[in-house]
Short mmCIF file of C-alpha atoms in Angstrom, two decimals:
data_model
loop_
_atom_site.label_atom_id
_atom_site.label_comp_id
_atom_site.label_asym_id
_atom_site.label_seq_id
_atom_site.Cartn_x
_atom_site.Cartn_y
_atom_site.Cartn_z
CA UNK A 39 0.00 0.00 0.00
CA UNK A 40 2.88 2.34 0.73
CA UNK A 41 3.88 4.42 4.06
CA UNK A 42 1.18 7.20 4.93
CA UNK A 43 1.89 10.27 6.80
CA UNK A 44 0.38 11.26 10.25
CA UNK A 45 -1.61 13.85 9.92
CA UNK A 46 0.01 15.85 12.60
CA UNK A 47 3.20 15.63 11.28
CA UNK A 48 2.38 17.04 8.18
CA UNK A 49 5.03 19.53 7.06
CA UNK A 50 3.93 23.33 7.91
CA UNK A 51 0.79 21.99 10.01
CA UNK A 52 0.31 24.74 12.15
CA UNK A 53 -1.76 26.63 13.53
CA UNK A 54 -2.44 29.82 11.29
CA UNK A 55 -1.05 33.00 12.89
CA UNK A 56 -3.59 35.08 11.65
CA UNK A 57 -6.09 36.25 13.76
CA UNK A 58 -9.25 33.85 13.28
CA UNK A 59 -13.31 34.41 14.37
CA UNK A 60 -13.93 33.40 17.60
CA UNK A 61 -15.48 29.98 18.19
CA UNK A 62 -18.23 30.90 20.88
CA UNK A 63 -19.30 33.96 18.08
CA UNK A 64 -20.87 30.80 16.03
CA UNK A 65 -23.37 30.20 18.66
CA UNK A 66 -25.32 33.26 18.14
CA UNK A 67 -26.96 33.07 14.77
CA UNK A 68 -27.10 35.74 12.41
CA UNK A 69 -30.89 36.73 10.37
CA UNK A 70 -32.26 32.83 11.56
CA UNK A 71 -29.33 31.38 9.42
CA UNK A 72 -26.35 28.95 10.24
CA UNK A 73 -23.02 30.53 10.48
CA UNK A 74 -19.56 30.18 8.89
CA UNK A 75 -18.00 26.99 10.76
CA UNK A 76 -14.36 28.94 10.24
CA UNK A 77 -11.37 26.97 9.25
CA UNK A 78 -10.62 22.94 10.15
CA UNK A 79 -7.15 23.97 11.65
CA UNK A 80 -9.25 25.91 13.68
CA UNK A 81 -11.29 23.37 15.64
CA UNK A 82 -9.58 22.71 18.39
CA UNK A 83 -8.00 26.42 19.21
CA UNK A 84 -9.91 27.51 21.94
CA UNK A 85 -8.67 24.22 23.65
CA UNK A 86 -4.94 24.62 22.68
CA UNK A 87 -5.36 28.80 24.15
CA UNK A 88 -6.15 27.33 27.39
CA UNK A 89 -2.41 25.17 27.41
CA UNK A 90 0.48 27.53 28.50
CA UNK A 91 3.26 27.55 25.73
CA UNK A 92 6.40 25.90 27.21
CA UNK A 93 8.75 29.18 27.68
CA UNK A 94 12.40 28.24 28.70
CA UNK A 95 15.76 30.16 29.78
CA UNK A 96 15.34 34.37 29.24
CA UNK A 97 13.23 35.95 26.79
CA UNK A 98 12.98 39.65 26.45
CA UNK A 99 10.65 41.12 23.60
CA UNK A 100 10.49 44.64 22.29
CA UNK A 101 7.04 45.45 20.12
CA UNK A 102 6.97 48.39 18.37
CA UNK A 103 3.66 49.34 16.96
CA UNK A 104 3.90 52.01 13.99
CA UNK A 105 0.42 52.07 12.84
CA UNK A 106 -2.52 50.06 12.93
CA UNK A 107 -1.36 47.58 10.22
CA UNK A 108 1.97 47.04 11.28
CA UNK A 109 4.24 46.22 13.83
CA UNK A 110 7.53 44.98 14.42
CA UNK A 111 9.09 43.14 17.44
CA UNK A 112 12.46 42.17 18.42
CA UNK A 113 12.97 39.05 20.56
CA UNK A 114 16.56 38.16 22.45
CA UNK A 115 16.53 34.82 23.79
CA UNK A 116 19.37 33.05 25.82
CA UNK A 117 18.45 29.42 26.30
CA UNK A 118 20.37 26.80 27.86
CA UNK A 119 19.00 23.81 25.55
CA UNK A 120 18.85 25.36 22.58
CA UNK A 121 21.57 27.83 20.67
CA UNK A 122 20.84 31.42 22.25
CA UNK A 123 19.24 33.63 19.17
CA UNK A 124 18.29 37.12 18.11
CA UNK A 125 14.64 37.33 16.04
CA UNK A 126 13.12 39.94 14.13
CA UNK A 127 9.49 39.95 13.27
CA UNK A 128 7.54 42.07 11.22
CA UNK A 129 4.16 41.73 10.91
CA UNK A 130 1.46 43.66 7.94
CA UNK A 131 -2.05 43.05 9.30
CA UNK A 132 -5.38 44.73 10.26
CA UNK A 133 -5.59 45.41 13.79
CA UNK A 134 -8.71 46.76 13.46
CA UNK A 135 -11.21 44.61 12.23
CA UNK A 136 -13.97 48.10 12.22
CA UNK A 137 -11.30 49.88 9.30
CA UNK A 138 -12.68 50.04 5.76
CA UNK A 139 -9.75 48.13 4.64
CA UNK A 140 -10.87 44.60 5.78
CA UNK A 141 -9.46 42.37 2.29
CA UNK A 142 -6.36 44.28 2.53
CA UNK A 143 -2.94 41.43 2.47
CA UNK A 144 -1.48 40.65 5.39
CA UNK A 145 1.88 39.44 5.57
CA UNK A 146 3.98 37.59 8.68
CA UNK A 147 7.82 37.36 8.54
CA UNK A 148 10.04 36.18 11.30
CA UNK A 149 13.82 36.16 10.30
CA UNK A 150 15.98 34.62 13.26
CA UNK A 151 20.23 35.46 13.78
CA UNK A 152 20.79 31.76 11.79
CA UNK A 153 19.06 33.17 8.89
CA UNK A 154 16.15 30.93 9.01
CA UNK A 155 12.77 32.43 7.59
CA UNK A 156 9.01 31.99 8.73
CA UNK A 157 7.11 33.50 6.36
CA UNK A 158 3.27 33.59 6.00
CA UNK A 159 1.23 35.68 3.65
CA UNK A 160 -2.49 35.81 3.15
CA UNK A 161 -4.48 37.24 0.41
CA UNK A 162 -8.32 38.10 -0.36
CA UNK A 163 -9.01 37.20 -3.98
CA UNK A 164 -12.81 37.86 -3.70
CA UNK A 165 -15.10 38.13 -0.68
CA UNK A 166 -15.24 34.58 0.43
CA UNK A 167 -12.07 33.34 -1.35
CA UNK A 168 -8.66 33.47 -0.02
CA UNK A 169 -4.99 32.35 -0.60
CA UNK A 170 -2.24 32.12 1.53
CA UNK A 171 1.70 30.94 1.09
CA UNK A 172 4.09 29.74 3.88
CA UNK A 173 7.30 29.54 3.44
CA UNK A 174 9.48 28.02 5.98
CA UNK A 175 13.67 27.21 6.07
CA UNK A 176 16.35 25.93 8.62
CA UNK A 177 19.13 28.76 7.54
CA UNK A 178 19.28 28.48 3.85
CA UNK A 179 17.43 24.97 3.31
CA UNK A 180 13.80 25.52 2.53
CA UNK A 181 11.85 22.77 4.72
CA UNK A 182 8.22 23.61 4.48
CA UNK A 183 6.96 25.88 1.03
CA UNK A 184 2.84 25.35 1.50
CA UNK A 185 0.10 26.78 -0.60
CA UNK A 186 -3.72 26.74 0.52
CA UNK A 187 -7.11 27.95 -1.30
CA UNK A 188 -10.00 28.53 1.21
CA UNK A 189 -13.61 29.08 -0.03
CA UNK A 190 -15.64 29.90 2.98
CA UNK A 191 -19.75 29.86 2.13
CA UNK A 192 -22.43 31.30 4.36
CA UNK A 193 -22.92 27.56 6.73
CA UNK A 194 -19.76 25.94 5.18
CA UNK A 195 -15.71 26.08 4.36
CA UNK A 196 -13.57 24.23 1.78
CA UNK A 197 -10.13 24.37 1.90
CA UNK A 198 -7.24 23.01 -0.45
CA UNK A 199 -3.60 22.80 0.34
CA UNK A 200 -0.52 21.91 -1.67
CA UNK A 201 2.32 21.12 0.49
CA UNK A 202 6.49 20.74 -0.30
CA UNK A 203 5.62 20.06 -4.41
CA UNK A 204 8.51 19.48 -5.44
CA UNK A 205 8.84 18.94 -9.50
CA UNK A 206 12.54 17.45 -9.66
CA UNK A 207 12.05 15.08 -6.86
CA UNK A 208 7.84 14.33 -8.27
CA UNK A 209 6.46 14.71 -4.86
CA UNK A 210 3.58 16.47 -3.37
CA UNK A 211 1.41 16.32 -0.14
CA UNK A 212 -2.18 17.58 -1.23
CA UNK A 213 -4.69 17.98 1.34
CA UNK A 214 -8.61 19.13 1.26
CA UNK A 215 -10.81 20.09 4.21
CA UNK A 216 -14.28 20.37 3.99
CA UNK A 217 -16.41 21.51 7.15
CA UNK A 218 -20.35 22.02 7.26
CA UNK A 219 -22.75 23.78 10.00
CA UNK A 220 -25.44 21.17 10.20
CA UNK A 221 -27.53 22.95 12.73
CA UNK A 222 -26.58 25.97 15.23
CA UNK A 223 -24.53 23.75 17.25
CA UNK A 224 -22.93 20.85 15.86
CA UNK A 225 -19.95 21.42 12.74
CA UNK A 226 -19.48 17.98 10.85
CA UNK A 227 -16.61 17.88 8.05
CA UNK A 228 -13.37 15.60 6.99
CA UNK A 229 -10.27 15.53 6.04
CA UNK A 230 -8.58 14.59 2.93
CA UNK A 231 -4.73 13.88 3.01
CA UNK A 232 -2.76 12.11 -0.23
CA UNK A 233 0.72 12.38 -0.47
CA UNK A 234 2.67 11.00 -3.48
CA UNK A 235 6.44 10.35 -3.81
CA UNK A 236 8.64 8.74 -6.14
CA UNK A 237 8.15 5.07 -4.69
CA UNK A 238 5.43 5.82 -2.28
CA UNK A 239 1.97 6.61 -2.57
CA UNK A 240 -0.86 7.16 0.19
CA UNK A 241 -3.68 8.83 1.64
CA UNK A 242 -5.40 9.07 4.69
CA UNK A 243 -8.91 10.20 5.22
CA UNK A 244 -10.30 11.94 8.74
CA UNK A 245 -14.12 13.07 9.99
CA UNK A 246 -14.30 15.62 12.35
CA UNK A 247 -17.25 16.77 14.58
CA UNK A 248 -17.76 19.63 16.73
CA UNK A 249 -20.47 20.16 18.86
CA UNK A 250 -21.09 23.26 21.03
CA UNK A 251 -22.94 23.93 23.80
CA UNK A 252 -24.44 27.25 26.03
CA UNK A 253 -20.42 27.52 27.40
CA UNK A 254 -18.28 24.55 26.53
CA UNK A 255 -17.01 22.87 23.05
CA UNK A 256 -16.44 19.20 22.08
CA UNK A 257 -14.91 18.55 19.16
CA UNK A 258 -13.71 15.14 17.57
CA UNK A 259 -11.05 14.08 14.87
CA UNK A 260 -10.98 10.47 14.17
CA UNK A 261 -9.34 8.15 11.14
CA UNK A 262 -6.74 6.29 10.20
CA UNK A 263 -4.09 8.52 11.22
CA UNK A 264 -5.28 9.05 14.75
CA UNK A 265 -7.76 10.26 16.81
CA UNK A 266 -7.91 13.64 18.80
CA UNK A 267 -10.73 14.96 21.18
CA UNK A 268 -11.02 17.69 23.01
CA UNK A 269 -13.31 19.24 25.71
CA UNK A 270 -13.28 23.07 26.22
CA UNK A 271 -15.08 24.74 28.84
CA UNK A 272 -15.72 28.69 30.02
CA UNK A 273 -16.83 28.73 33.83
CA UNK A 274 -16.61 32.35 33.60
CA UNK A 275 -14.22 35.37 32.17
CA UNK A 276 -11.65 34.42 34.77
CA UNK A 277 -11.79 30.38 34.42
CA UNK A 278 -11.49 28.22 31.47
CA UNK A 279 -10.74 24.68 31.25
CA UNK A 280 -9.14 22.91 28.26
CA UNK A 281 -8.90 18.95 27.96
CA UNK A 282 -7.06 17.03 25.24
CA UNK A 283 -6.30 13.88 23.95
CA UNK A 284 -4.08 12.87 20.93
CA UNK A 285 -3.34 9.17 19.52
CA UNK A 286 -1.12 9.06 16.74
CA UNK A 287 -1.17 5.53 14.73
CA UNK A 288 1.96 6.34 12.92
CA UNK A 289 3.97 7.21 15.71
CA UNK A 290 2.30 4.81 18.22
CA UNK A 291 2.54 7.74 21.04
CA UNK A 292 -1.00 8.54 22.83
CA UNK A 293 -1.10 12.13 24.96
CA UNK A 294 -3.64 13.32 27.44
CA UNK A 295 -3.63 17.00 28.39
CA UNK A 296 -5.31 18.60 30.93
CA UNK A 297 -5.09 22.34 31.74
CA UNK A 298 -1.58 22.23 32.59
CA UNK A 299 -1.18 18.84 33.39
CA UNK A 300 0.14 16.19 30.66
CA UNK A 301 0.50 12.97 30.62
CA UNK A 302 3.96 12.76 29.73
CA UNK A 303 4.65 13.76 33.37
CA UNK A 304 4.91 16.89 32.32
CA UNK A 305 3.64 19.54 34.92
CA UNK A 306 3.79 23.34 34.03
CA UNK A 307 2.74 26.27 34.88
CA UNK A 308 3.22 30.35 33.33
CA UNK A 309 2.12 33.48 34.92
CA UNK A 310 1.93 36.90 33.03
CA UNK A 311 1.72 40.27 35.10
CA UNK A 312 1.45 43.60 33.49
CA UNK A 313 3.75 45.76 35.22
CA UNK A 314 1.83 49.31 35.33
CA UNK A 315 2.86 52.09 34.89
CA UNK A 316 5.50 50.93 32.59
CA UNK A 317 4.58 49.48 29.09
CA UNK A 318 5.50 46.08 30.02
CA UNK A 319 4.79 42.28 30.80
CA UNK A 320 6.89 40.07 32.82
CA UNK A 321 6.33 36.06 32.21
CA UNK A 322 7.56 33.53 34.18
CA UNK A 323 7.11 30.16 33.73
CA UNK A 324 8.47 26.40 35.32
CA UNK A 325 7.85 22.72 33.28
CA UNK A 326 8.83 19.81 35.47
CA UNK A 327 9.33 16.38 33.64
CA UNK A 328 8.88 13.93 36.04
CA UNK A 329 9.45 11.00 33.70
CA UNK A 330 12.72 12.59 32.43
CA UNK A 331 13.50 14.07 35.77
CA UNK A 332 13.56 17.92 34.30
CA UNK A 333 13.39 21.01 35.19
CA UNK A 334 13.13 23.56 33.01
CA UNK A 335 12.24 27.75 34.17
CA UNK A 336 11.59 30.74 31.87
CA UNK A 337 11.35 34.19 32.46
CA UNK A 338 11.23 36.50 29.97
CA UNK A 339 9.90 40.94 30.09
CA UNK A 340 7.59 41.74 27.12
CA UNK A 341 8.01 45.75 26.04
CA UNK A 342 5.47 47.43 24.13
CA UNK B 232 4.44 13.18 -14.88
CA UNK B 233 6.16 15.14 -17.71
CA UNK B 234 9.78 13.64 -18.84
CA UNK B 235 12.34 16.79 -18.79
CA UNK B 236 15.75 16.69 -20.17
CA UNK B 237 19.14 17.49 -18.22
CA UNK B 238 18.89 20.86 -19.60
CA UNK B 239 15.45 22.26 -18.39
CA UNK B 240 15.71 20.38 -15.42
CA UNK B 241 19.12 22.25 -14.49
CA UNK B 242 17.65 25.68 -15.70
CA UNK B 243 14.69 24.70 -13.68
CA UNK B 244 16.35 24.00 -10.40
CA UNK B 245 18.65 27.31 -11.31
CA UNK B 246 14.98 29.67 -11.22
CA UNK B 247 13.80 27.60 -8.07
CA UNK B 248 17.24 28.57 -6.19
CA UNK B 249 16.83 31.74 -7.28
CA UNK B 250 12.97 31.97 -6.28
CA UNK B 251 14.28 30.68 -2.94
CA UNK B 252 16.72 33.19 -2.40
CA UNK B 253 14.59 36.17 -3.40
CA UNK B 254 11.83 34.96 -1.04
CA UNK B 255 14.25 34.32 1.72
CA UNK B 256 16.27 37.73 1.59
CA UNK B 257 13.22 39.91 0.05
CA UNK B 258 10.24 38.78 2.03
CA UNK B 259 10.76 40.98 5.26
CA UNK B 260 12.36 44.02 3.24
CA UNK B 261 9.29 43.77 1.47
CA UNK B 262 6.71 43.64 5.02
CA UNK B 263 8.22 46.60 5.70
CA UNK B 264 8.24 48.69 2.63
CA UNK B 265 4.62 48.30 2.32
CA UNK B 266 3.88 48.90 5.97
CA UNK B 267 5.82 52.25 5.50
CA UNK B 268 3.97 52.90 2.32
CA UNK B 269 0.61 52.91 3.94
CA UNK B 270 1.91 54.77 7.08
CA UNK B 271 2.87 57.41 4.53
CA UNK B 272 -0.11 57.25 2.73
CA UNK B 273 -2.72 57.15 5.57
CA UNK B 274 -0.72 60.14 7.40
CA UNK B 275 -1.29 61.95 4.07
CA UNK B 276 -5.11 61.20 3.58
CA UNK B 277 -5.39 61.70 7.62
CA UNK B 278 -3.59 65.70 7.06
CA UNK B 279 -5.74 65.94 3.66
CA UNK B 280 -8.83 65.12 5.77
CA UNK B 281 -8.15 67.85 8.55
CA UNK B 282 -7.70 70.39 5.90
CA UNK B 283 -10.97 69.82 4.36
CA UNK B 284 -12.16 69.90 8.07
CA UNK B 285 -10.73 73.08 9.04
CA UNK B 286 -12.62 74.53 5.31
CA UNK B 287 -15.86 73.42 6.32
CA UNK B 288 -15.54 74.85 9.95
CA UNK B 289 -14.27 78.38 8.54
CA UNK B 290 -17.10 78.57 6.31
CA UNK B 291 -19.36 77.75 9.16
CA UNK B 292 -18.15 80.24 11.52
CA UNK B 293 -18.24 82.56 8.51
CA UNK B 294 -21.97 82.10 7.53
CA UNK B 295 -23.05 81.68 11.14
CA UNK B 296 -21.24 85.56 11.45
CA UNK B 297 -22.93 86.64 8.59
CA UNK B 298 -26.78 85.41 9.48
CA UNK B 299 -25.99 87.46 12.81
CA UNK B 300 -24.68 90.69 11.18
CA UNK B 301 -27.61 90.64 8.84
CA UNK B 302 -30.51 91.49 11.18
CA UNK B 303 -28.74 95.13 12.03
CA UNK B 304 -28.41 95.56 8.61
CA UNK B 305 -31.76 95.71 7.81
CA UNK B 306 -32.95 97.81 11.09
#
């Protein structure tokens, strides 16, 4: 049959940087009719918001905001696992979704002291169709170059993605999302994955279901690559709780995550205090790895 | 797929290392040129739009002086 690719290591499977609708919007309906279900990347977000990102060694950030559409930032970071580095970001996107410039291009670049390049650019073609590009390298070696066409409809999206073609080497990775409100709560859709190389040849297909209720989400992902389910709740503006679990048939690993609690032994916790009057954030944060026996602390001062 | 000879396919990896490099080296040179573009173009629509502004309050203040003086004209 040929070797088939895990659909969460998919090269450049990540979660879109741009800033997306709101899941809990979709429960109020617009005129009597269903609402966009927004994009299949985005299903389980408001779970993954609730897990702190893993910060480690010193981190300080300087954000510079020189008008509404764009900002720069630049990040120092001395680690003690990983090479220290010096980043540069510069971001191109509407801040403010109210300006009369709403299908204007936004554009993402992160350029790190190695020389390696994030890149992600998005553009409105029409209305309801877009088109974004990500380009992604390790120094000069481009490892991810991805291509997507969305089509979102008034109670549905489509989505299709060309990732790493590559004409000398006659490979591709083409994937195709389709997602559908059925009724004001519950999202159904799938996931088409086919990925061709020059002795290999595969595909993998996954359903997804998401169904929402007055203040909590449950969504589903289940097929041949895996399963992943997650439970999201809002006990009020102060307390969310986020639960996840991930099997992986292609790399035989199975996680459970629970607020802050894995079950890799991994225990962690990050708190983020504004420091008024001064235009900053401090962030601290400690991961313990129980199985590994690991320790690792972050702190790191955001400025502007 | 279609069969390429040694030929295209070396001028065709030559345009994709040069597509790679101008992406790599001219993608955040180019963020920022068009974020300064519209910075410059919004801060000269925003001073365009406070001179039109400052017009239509002047001629205001003008005709609102003018309705006033009129009455004493005509006593």
């Amino acid at each position: 049959m040929g070797s088939v690719l895990a659909l969460s290591t998919r090269p450049g499977r990540q979660n879109s940087p741009f800033p997306q609708e709101r899941v809990l919007s979709r429960w109020e309906r617009r005129n009597g009719r269903l609402r966009n279900p927004g994009s299949f990347d985005g299903l389980h977000q408001n779970c993954k918001d609730v897990f702190p990102q893993q910060i480690e060694g010193v981190r300080l950030i300087i954000n510079k905001t020189l008008s509404s559409f764009f900002k720069v930032s630049h990040t120092f970071h001395l680690s003690a696992v990983a090479p220290s580095c010096y980043r540069f970001h510069a971001e191109h996107l509407q801040s403010d979704t109210d300006s009369k410039d709403k299908d204007s291009p936004m554009f993402i670049g992160e350029m790190d002291s190695s020389g390696s390049l994030n890149a992600h650019s998005l553009l409105h073609l029409s209305e309801k169709l877009t088109a974004k590009a990500v380009f992604q390298t390790q120094q000069a070696q481009f490892v991810t170059w991805q291509f997507e066409t969305e089509y979102r409809g008034r109670d549905f999206t489509a989505a299709v993605t060309m990732a790493n073609p590559d004409i000398m080497r006659e490979s591709v990775i083409m994937v195709a999302h389709f997602l559908q409100s059925v009724s004001p709560h519950l999202v159904l859709g799938g996931e088409l994955v086919y990925h061709r190389g020059r002795a290999e040849e595969g595909g993998i297909l996954t359903l997804a279901g998401q169904y929402s209720g007055p203040n909590w989400i449950a969504t589903l992902n289940a097929g041949k690559g895996g399963a992943h389910a997650s439970y999201y709740h809002k006990a009020n503006k102060q307390i969310q709780v986020g639960v996840e679990f991930e099997a992986s048939t292609r790399t035989q690993e199975t996680t459970f995550s629970f607020g802050m609690l894995d079950s890799r032994c991994i225990i962690g916790g990050v708190l983020e205090k504004r420091l008024c009057p001064l235009p900053a954030t401090l962030i601290m944060g400690a991961f313990v790895n129980h199985r590994a026996d690991k320790l690792q602390v972050g702190l790191g001062v955001n400025v502007g | 797929m279609v069969k390429l000879s040694k030929e295209s396919k070396l001028r065709l990896q030559r345009v994709f290392v040069c597509g790679q490099f101008v992406i790599r080296w001219g993608f955040i040179p180019t963020v920022l040129y068009l974020g300064q573009v519209q910075a410059r173009s919004r801060s000269r629509d925003a001073g365009a739009h406070d001179a039109e502004f400052a017009l239509g309050m002047k001629m205001l203040l003008m005709s609102t002086t003018h309705s006033e003086e009129a009455p004493s004209d005509g006593r």
